[in-house]
Amino acid sequence: MYRIDLNCDMGEGFGPYQLGVDSELIKHITSANIACGFHAGDAATIRRTVQLALQYDVAIGAHPGLPDLAGFGRRKMEISSREAYEMTVYQLGAVMAFATSEGGKVAHIKPHGALYNMAAVEPKLATAIAEAVYKVDGNMMLYGLSGSELIRAGERIGLKTMNEVFADRSYEDDGTLTPRGVEGALLTNSNLAAAQVVSMVKSGTVRTRLGNILQLKADTVCVHGDTPGALGHVMKLRELLLQSEIRILKSGEH
């Protein structure tokens, strides 16, 4: 039986500014990656998103990013391995504190944006992030780009890793995501996005932006909460996954 965890990046507003429709998206996913305050999010937003996840029995995840609020954490920064470690511990702690105070726990961690993409290809950064997670809670799951350096670093240190694929992004031939500034990077057609996920889950392949076939492993699939039409994407994705006899379960459920 095929299965997949369906995750979404959430809590990516701050103060009076809200991004996405978290209160609706949360009803259709199994795992939420909650912004930790560096690229987005603040104390009130983290708490509110944790409460939403608990209300709908959705797994709570921390979503640490680079300290770049103006750039939404999507601009690459030169950081050391030590800084990556400390940023991860700091942000993970914020979400863990709110989860604990609300009667829940953090099940996984998934880096955000540029930090995620950097850790996918830079072994030293990947190792620093994996070590941070392991030292805080070795039972926590590490989400990373399928087949990436981050996944390998997590496996080496003894973490449970989740190979992540994307419904709304295109792929390059080397397995990385197409940079957002490149035409065709975002998949805005819900049917095409859903069909891409079914292919990744059932055949372990995806057609790259240049038309080649790429092998990958799919443990969890992400729909970005800030993508235009995200709610329609996730509803169509659930529908097609179920039609294709793919079970949608939280990581660790059977």
PDB file of C-alpha atoms in Angstrom:
ATOM      1  CA  MET A   1       0.000   0.000   0.000  1.00  0.00           C
ATOM      2  CA  TYR A   2       1.353   3.402  -0.979  1.00  0.00           C
ATOM      3  CA  ARG A   3       1.360   6.154   1.645  1.00  0.00           C
ATOM      4  CA  ILE A   4       2.473   9.765   1.991  1.00  0.00           C
ATOM      5  CA  ASP A   5       2.607  12.498   4.621  1.00  0.00           C
ATOM      6  CA  LEU A   6       1.142  15.811   3.406  1.00  0.00           C
ATOM      7  CA  ASN A   7       2.893  18.836   4.894  1.00  0.00           C
ATOM      8  CA  CYS A   8       2.461  22.590   4.552  1.00  0.00           C
ATOM      9  CA  ASP A   9       4.517  25.606   5.647  1.00  0.00           C
ATOM     10  CA  MET A  10       2.422  27.685   8.034  1.00  0.00           C
ATOM     11  CA  GLY A  11       2.426  30.554  10.506  1.00  0.00           C
ATOM     12  CA  GLU A  12       4.255  32.730   8.010  1.00  0.00           C
ATOM     13  CA  GLY A  13       2.814  36.080   9.016  1.00  0.00           C
ATOM     14  CA  PHE A  14       3.692  38.392  11.877  1.00  0.00           C
ATOM     15  CA  GLY A  15       1.841  41.038  13.853  1.00  0.00           C
ATOM     16  CA  PRO A  16      -1.259  42.091  11.895  1.00  0.00           C
ATOM     17  CA  TYR A  17       0.107  40.606   8.643  1.00  0.00           C
ATOM     18  CA  GLN A  18      -1.167  37.189   7.628  1.00  0.00           C
ATOM     19  CA  LEU A  19       0.066  35.051   4.752  1.00  0.00           C
ATOM     20  CA  GLY A  20      -1.978  32.179   3.373  1.00  0.00           C
ATOM     21  CA  VAL A  21      -5.170  30.616   4.695  1.00  0.00           C
ATOM     22  CA  ASP A  22      -3.818  28.461   7.505  1.00  0.00           C
ATOM     23  CA  SER A  23      -7.199  27.965   9.175  1.00  0.00           C
ATOM     24  CA  GLU A  24      -8.488  26.251   6.009  1.00  0.00           C
ATOM     25  CA  LEU A  25      -5.319  24.509   4.842  1.00  0.00           C
ATOM     26  CA  ILE A  26      -4.849  22.854   8.241  1.00  0.00           C
ATOM     27  CA  LYS A  27      -8.011  20.789   7.656  1.00  0.00           C
ATOM     28  CA  HIS A  28      -6.479  18.993   4.676  1.00  0.00           C
ATOM     29  CA  ILE A  29      -2.890  18.212   5.733  1.00  0.00           C
ATOM     30  CA  THR A  30      -1.170  15.845   8.160  1.00  0.00           C
ATOM     31  CA  SER A  31       1.908  17.890   9.152  1.00  0.00           C
ATOM     32  CA  ALA A  32       2.460  21.630   9.687  1.00  0.00           C
ATOM     33  CA  ASN A  33       5.866  23.323   9.448  1.00  0.00           C
ATOM     34  CA  ILE A  34       5.599  26.396  11.684  1.00  0.00           C
ATOM     35  CA  ALA A  35       7.739  29.483  11.047  1.00  0.00           C
ATOM     36  CA  CYS A  36       9.943  30.214  14.045  1.00  0.00           C
ATOM     37  CA  GLY A  37      10.328  33.999  13.934  1.00  0.00           C
ATOM     38  CA  PHE A  38      13.408  34.536  11.752  1.00  0.00           C
ATOM     39  CA  HIS A  39      11.993  34.578   8.201  1.00  0.00           C
ATOM     40  CA  ALA A  40       8.392  34.968   9.414  1.00  0.00           C
ATOM     41  CA  GLY A  41       6.247  34.339  12.457  1.00  0.00           C
ATOM     42  CA  ASP A  42       6.178  35.809  15.940  1.00  0.00           C
ATOM     43  CA  ALA A  43       5.150  34.657  19.404  1.00  0.00           C
ATOM     44  CA  ALA A  44       1.413  35.107  18.847  1.00  0.00           C
ATOM     45  CA  THR A  45       1.506  33.521  15.391  1.00  0.00           C
ATOM     46  CA  ILE A  46       3.485  30.509  16.580  1.00  0.00           C
ATOM     47  CA  ARG A  47       1.068  29.922  19.451  1.00  0.00           C
ATOM     48  CA  ARG A  48      -1.999  30.299  17.239  1.00  0.00           C
ATOM     49  CA  THR A  49      -0.622  27.889  14.629  1.00  0.00           C
ATOM     50  CA  VAL A  50       0.326  25.331  17.287  1.00  0.00           C
ATOM     51  CA  GLN A  51      -3.231  25.533  18.612  1.00  0.00           C
ATOM     52  CA  LEU A  52      -4.636  24.988  15.109  1.00  0.00           C
ATOM     53  CA  ALA A  53      -2.428  21.928  14.618  1.00  0.00           C
ATOM     54  CA  LEU A  54      -3.567  20.422  17.907  1.00  0.00           C
ATOM     55  CA  GLN A  55      -7.214  21.184  17.132  1.00  0.00           C
ATOM     56  CA  TYR A  56      -7.043  19.232  13.858  1.00  0.00           C
ATOM     57  CA  ASP A  57      -4.631  16.492  15.036  1.00  0.00           C
ATOM     58  CA  VAL A  58      -1.890  17.666  12.683  1.00  0.00           C
ATOM     59  CA  ALA A  59       1.767  16.919  13.480  1.00  0.00           C
ATOM     60  CA  ILE A  60       3.681  19.974  14.683  1.00  0.00           C
ATOM     61  CA  GLY A  61       6.958  20.807  12.991  1.00  0.00           C
ATOM     62  CA  ALA A  62       9.467  23.636  13.399  1.00  0.00           C
ATOM     63  CA  HIS A  63      10.379  25.569  10.242  1.00  0.00           C
ATOM     64  CA  PRO A  64      13.589  27.522  10.962  1.00  0.00           C
ATOM     65  CA  GLY A  65      14.932  29.955   8.401  1.00  0.00           C
ATOM     66  CA  LEU A  66      17.579  32.582   7.838  1.00  0.00           C
ATOM     67  CA  PRO A  67      17.226  35.880   9.769  1.00  0.00           C
ATOM     68  CA  ASP A  68      15.834  37.767   6.782  1.00  0.00           C
ATOM     69  CA  LEU A  69      12.305  38.990   7.409  1.00  0.00           C
ATOM     70  CA  ALA A  70      12.354  41.415   4.465  1.00  0.00           C
ATOM     71  CA  GLY A  71      13.413  38.676   2.059  1.00  0.00           C
ATOM     72  CA  PHE A  72      11.165  36.007   3.597  1.00  0.00           C
ATOM     73  CA  GLY A  73      14.221  33.837   4.158  1.00  0.00           C
ATOM     74  CA  ARG A  74      14.554  33.125   0.451  1.00  0.00           C
ATOM     75  CA  ARG A  75      17.783  35.058  -0.128  1.00  0.00           C
ATOM     76  CA  LYS A  76      21.016  33.135   0.292  1.00  0.00           C
ATOM     77  CA  MET A  77      23.273  34.346   3.109  1.00  0.00           C
ATOM     78  CA  GLU A  78      26.855  33.411   3.871  1.00  0.00           C
ATOM     79  CA  ILE A  79      26.699  31.696   7.265  1.00  0.00           C
ATOM     80  CA  SER A  80      29.075  29.407   9.103  1.00  0.00           C
ATOM     81  CA  SER A  81      28.279  25.907  10.292  1.00  0.00           C
ATOM     82  CA  ARG A  82      28.291  27.218  13.855  1.00  0.00           C
ATOM     83  CA  GLU A  83      25.711  29.872  12.953  1.00  0.00           C
ATOM     84  CA  ALA A  84      23.529  27.264  11.235  1.00  0.00           C
ATOM     85  CA  TYR A  85      23.678  25.101  14.363  1.00  0.00           C
ATOM     86  CA  GLU A  86      22.802  27.976  16.696  1.00  0.00           C
ATOM     87  CA  MET A  87      20.008  29.314  14.465  1.00  0.00           C
ATOM     88  CA  THR A  88      18.449  25.861  14.365  1.00  0.00           C
ATOM     89  CA  VAL A  89      18.606  25.282  18.125  1.00  0.00           C
ATOM     90  CA  TYR A  90      17.256  28.770  18.879  1.00  0.00           C
ATOM     91  CA  GLN A  91      14.283  28.567  16.533  1.00  0.00           C
ATOM     92  CA  LEU A  92      13.452  24.970  17.365  1.00  0.00           C
ATOM     93  CA  GLY A  93      13.328  25.961  21.026  1.00  0.00           C
ATOM     94  CA  ALA A  94      10.702  28.626  20.358  1.00  0.00           C
ATOM     95  CA  VAL A  95       8.253  26.235  18.727  1.00  0.00           C
ATOM     96  CA  MET A  96       8.965  23.482  21.252  1.00  0.00           C
ATOM     97  CA  ALA A  97       8.140  25.837  24.141  1.00  0.00           C
ATOM     98  CA  PHE A  98       4.777  26.779  22.658  1.00  0.00           C
ATOM     99  CA  ALA A  99       3.979  23.167  21.742  1.00  0.00           C
ATOM    100  CA  THR A 100       4.766  22.007  25.290  1.00  0.00           C
ATOM    101  CA  SER A 101       2.765  24.814  26.900  1.00  0.00           C
ATOM    102  CA  GLU A 102      -0.268  23.880  24.770  1.00  0.00           C
ATOM    103  CA  GLY A 103      -0.027  20.165  25.592  1.00  0.00           C
ATOM    104  CA  GLY A 104       1.646  19.028  22.385  1.00  0.00           C
ATOM    105  CA  LYS A 105       5.125  18.236  21.084  1.00  0.00           C
ATOM    106  CA  VAL A 106       7.271  18.956  18.056  1.00  0.00           C
ATOM    107  CA  ALA A 107       7.476  15.871  15.861  1.00  0.00           C
ATOM    108  CA  HIS A 108       9.766  17.128  13.114  1.00  0.00           C
ATOM    109  CA  ILE A 109      11.894  19.964  11.816  1.00  0.00           C
ATOM    110  CA  LYS A 110      12.189  21.249   8.262  1.00  0.00           C
ATOM    111  CA  PRO A 111      14.478  24.152   7.297  1.00  0.00           C
ATOM    112  CA  HIS A 112      12.931  26.957   5.264  1.00  0.00           C
ATOM    113  CA  GLY A 113      13.738  28.605   1.956  1.00  0.00           C
ATOM    114  CA  ALA A 114      17.365  29.467   1.269  1.00  0.00           C
ATOM    115  CA  LEU A 115      18.537  27.608   4.370  1.00  0.00           C
ATOM    116  CA  TYR A 116      16.762  24.467   3.106  1.00  0.00           C
ATOM    117  CA  ASN A 117      18.307  24.786  -0.366  1.00  0.00           C
ATOM    118  CA  MET A 118      21.775  25.507   1.029  1.00  0.00           C
ATOM    119  CA  ALA A 119      21.616  22.494   3.344  1.00  0.00           C
ATOM    120  CA  ALA A 120      20.530  20.327   0.413  1.00  0.00           C
ATOM    121  CA  VAL A 121      23.909  20.763  -1.318  1.00  0.00           C
ATOM    122  CA  GLU A 122      26.384  21.913   1.377  1.00  0.00           C
ATOM    123  CA  PRO A 123      27.540  18.993   3.582  1.00  0.00           C
ATOM    124  CA  LYS A 124      28.915  21.138   6.430  1.00  0.00           C
ATOM    125  CA  LEU A 125      25.700  23.133   6.827  1.00  0.00           C
ATOM    126  CA  ALA A 126      23.642  19.961   6.541  1.00  0.00           C
ATOM    127  CA  THR A 127      25.698  18.307   9.284  1.00  0.00           C
ATOM    128  CA  ALA A 128      25.367  21.338  11.562  1.00  0.00           C
ATOM    129  CA  ILE A 129      21.582  21.350  11.230  1.00  0.00           C
ATOM    130  CA  ALA A 130      21.332  17.595  11.764  1.00  0.00           C
ATOM    131  CA  GLU A 131      23.539  17.837  14.873  1.00  0.00           C
ATOM    132  CA  ALA A 132      21.370  20.632  16.264  1.00  0.00           C
ATOM    133  CA  VAL A 133      18.246  18.535  15.896  1.00  0.00           C
ATOM    134  CA  TYR A 134      19.879  15.415  17.313  1.00  0.00           C
ATOM    135  CA  LYS A 135      21.237  17.195  20.389  1.00  0.00           C
ATOM    136  CA  VAL A 136      17.891  18.829  21.171  1.00  0.00           C
ATOM    137  CA  ASP A 137      15.819  15.676  20.608  1.00  0.00           C
ATOM    138  CA  GLY A 138      17.210  12.632  18.824  1.00  0.00           C
ATOM    139  CA  ASN A 139      13.700  11.240  18.368  1.00  0.00           C
ATOM    140  CA  MET A 140      12.640  14.145  16.189  1.00  0.00           C
ATOM    141  CA  MET A 141      12.296  13.604  12.445  1.00  0.00           C
ATOM    142  CA  LEU A 142      14.318  15.652   9.961  1.00  0.00           C
ATOM    143  CA  TYR A 143      12.602  16.656   6.720  1.00  0.00           C
ATOM    144  CA  GLY A 144      14.865  17.434   3.767  1.00  0.00           C
ATOM    145  CA  LEU A 145      14.905  17.507  -0.008  1.00  0.00           C
ATOM    146  CA  SER A 146      14.733  13.948  -1.306  1.00  0.00           C
ATOM    147  CA  GLY A 147      18.205  12.441  -1.676  1.00  0.00           C
ATOM    148  CA  SER A 148      19.925  15.625  -0.463  1.00  0.00           C
ATOM    149  CA  GLU A 149      22.960  16.263   1.716  1.00  0.00           C
ATOM    150  CA  LEU A 150      20.590  17.098   4.579  1.00  0.00           C
ATOM    151  CA  ILE A 151      18.985  13.665   4.364  1.00  0.00           C
ATOM    152  CA  ARG A 152      22.407  12.001   4.288  1.00  0.00           C
ATOM    153  CA  ALA A 153      23.598  14.043   7.280  1.00  0.00           C
ATOM    154  CA  GLY A 154      20.510  13.085   9.287  1.00  0.00           C
ATOM    155  CA  GLU A 155      20.970   9.411   8.472  1.00  0.00           C
ATOM    156  CA  ARG A 156      24.647   9.490   9.488  1.00  0.00           C
ATOM    157  CA  ILE A 157      23.897  10.994  12.880  1.00  0.00           C
ATOM    158  CA  GLY A 158      21.015   8.610  13.592  1.00  0.00           C
ATOM    159  CA  LEU A 159      17.913  10.721  13.001  1.00  0.00           C
ATOM    160  CA  LYS A 160      14.797   9.454  11.301  1.00  0.00           C
ATOM    161  CA  THR A 161      14.722  11.276   7.992  1.00  0.00           C
ATOM    162  CA  MET A 162      11.838  12.074   5.671  1.00  0.00           C
ATOM    163  CA  ASN A 163      12.609  12.491   1.973  1.00  0.00           C
ATOM    164  CA  GLU A 164      10.515  15.452   0.870  1.00  0.00           C
ATOM    165  CA  VAL A 165       9.086  16.111  -2.581  1.00  0.00           C
ATOM    166  CA  PHE A 166       7.125  19.096  -3.824  1.00  0.00           C
ATOM    167  CA  ALA A 167       3.722  19.342  -5.442  1.00  0.00           C
ATOM    168  CA  ASP A 168       4.030  22.928  -6.624  1.00  0.00           C
ATOM    169  CA  ARG A 169       7.679  23.137  -7.736  1.00  0.00           C
ATOM    170  CA  SER A 170       9.590  21.902 -10.751  1.00  0.00           C
ATOM    171  CA  TYR A 171      12.906  20.031 -10.558  1.00  0.00           C
ATOM    172  CA  GLU A 172      16.303  20.431 -12.160  1.00  0.00           C
ATOM    173  CA  ASP A 173      18.220  17.458 -13.551  1.00  0.00           C
ATOM    174  CA  ASP A 174      20.492  17.330 -10.459  1.00  0.00           C
ATOM    175  CA  GLY A 175      17.518  16.838  -8.130  1.00  0.00           C
ATOM    176  CA  THR A 176      17.420  20.401  -6.809  1.00  0.00           C
ATOM    177  CA  LEU A 177      14.359  22.607  -7.057  1.00  0.00           C
ATOM    178  CA  THR A 178      14.184  25.042  -9.945  1.00  0.00           C
ATOM    179  CA  PRO A 179      15.120  28.517  -8.620  1.00  0.00           C
ATOM    180  CA  ARG A 180      12.018  30.644  -8.141  1.00  0.00           C
ATOM    181  CA  GLY A 181      13.229  33.287 -10.577  1.00  0.00           C
ATOM    182  CA  VAL A 182      13.286  30.794 -13.463  1.00  0.00           C
ATOM    183  CA  GLU A 183      10.222  30.423 -15.664  1.00  0.00           C
ATOM    184  CA  GLY A 184       8.336  27.232 -14.846  1.00  0.00           C
ATOM    185  CA  ALA A 185       9.636  26.998 -11.273  1.00  0.00           C
ATOM    186  CA  LEU A 186       6.126  27.107  -9.794  1.00  0.00           C
ATOM    187  CA  LEU A 187       3.387  24.700 -10.822  1.00  0.00           C
ATOM    188  CA  THR A 188       0.155  26.666 -10.639  1.00  0.00           C
ATOM    189  CA  ASN A 189      -2.124  24.091 -12.282  1.00  0.00           C
ATOM    190  CA  SER A 190      -3.637  21.929  -9.530  1.00  0.00           C
ATOM    191  CA  ASN A 191      -4.156  18.923 -11.793  1.00  0.00           C
ATOM    192  CA  LEU A 192      -0.552  18.939 -13.025  1.00  0.00           C
ATOM    193  CA  ALA A 193       0.785  19.402  -9.499  1.00  0.00           C
ATOM    194  CA  ALA A 194      -1.303  16.499  -8.203  1.00  0.00           C
ATOM    195  CA  ALA A 195      -0.304  14.251 -11.107  1.00  0.00           C
ATOM    196  CA  GLN A 196       3.367  15.002 -10.416  1.00  0.00           C
ATOM    197  CA  VAL A 197       2.967  13.848  -6.812  1.00  0.00           C
ATOM    198  CA  VAL A 198       1.206  10.603  -7.770  1.00  0.00           C
ATOM    199  CA  SER A 199       4.080   9.822 -10.137  1.00  0.00           C
ATOM    200  CA  MET A 200       6.679  10.520  -7.447  1.00  0.00           C
ATOM    201  CA  VAL A 201       4.903   8.325  -4.885  1.00  0.00           C
ATOM    202  CA  LYS A 202       3.999   5.374  -7.117  1.00  0.00           C
ATOM    203  CA  SER A 203       6.885   5.247  -9.590  1.00  0.00           C
ATOM    204  CA  GLY A 204       9.601   7.122  -7.706  1.00  0.00           C
ATOM    205  CA  THR A 205      10.180   9.421 -10.666  1.00  0.00           C
ATOM    206  CA  VAL A 206       9.562  13.006 -11.730  1.00  0.00           C
ATOM    207  CA  ARG A 207       9.976  14.737 -15.068  1.00  0.00           C
ATOM    208  CA  THR A 208      12.411  17.616 -14.700  1.00  0.00           C
ATOM    209  CA  ARG A 209      11.949  21.120 -16.090  1.00  0.00           C
ATOM    210  CA  LEU A 210      14.157  20.117 -19.043  1.00  0.00           C
ATOM    211  CA  GLY A 211      12.109  16.990 -19.738  1.00  0.00           C
ATOM    212  CA  ASN A 212      14.364  14.303 -18.288  1.00  0.00           C
ATOM    213  CA  ILE A 213      13.334  11.573 -15.814  1.00  0.00           C
ATOM    214  CA  LEU A 214      14.704  11.848 -12.290  1.00  0.00           C
ATOM    215  CA  GLN A 215      14.619   9.050  -9.704  1.00  0.00           C
ATOM    216  CA  LEU A 216      13.682  10.059  -6.142  1.00  0.00           C
ATOM    217  CA  LYS A 217      12.099   8.806  -2.926  1.00  0.00           C
ATOM    218  CA  ALA A 218       8.887  10.351  -1.592  1.00  0.00           C
ATOM    219  CA  ASP A 219       8.112  10.092   2.138  1.00  0.00           C
ATOM    220  CA  THR A 220       6.386  13.460   2.521  1.00  0.00           C
ATOM    221  CA  VAL A 221       5.046  16.015   0.077  1.00  0.00           C
ATOM    222  CA  CYS A 222       4.930  19.779   0.576  1.00  0.00           C
ATOM    223  CA  VAL A 223       2.410  22.329  -0.624  1.00  0.00           C
ATOM    224  CA  HIS A 224       3.578  25.875   0.093  1.00  0.00           C
ATOM    225  CA  GLY A 225       1.000  27.835   2.039  1.00  0.00           C
ATOM    226  CA  ASP A 226       1.960  31.079   0.276  1.00  0.00           C
ATOM    227  CA  THR A 227       1.593  29.693  -3.259  1.00  0.00           C
ATOM    228  CA  PRO A 228      -1.320  31.284  -5.153  1.00  0.00           C
ATOM    229  CA  GLY A 229      -4.250  28.863  -5.028  1.00  0.00           C
ATOM    230  CA  ALA A 230      -2.644  26.757  -2.286  1.00  0.00           C
ATOM    231  CA  LEU A 231      -5.996  25.651  -0.873  1.00  0.00           C
ATOM    232  CA  GLY A 232      -7.186  24.453  -4.274  1.00  0.00           C
ATOM    233  CA  HIS A 233      -3.849  22.690  -4.785  1.00  0.00           C
ATOM    234  CA  VAL A 234      -4.052  20.751  -1.563  1.00  0.00           C
ATOM    235  CA  MET A 235      -7.710  19.780  -2.040  1.00  0.00           C
ATOM    236  CA  LYS A 236      -7.056  18.506  -5.578  1.00  0.00           C
ATOM    237  CA  LEU A 237      -3.943  16.715  -4.352  1.00  0.00           C
ATOM    238  CA  ARG A 238      -5.855  14.889  -1.614  1.00  0.00           C
ATOM    239  CA  GLU A 239      -8.556  13.912  -4.072  1.00  0.00           C
ATOM    240  CA  LEU A 240      -6.134  12.462  -6.629  1.00  0.00           C
ATOM    241  CA  LEU A 241      -3.997  10.716  -4.016  1.00  0.00           C
ATOM    242  CA  LEU A 242      -7.024   8.918  -2.593  1.00  0.00           C
ATOM    243  CA  GLN A 243      -8.286   8.052  -6.082  1.00  0.00           C
ATOM    244  CA  SER A 244      -4.841   6.568  -6.776  1.00  0.00           C
ATOM    245  CA  GLU A 245      -5.049   4.405  -3.621  1.00  0.00           C
ATOM    246  CA  ILE A 246      -2.352   6.370  -1.798  1.00  0.00           C
ATOM    247  CA  ARG A 247      -3.004   6.680   1.940  1.00  0.00           C
ATOM    248  CA  ILE A 248      -2.429  10.099   3.539  1.00  0.00           C
ATOM    249  CA  LEU A 249      -0.947   9.620   7.002  1.00  0.00           C
ATOM    250  CA  LYS A 250       1.174  11.526   9.490  1.00  0.00           C
ATOM    251  CA  SER A 251       4.809  10.463   9.598  1.00  0.00           C
ATOM    252  CA  GLY A 252       5.097   7.488  11.925  1.00  0.00           C
ATOM    253  CA  GLU A 253       1.464   6.358  11.497  1.00  0.00           C
ATOM    254  CA  HIS A 254       0.651   3.051   9.859  1.00  0.00           C
TER     255      HIS A 254
END
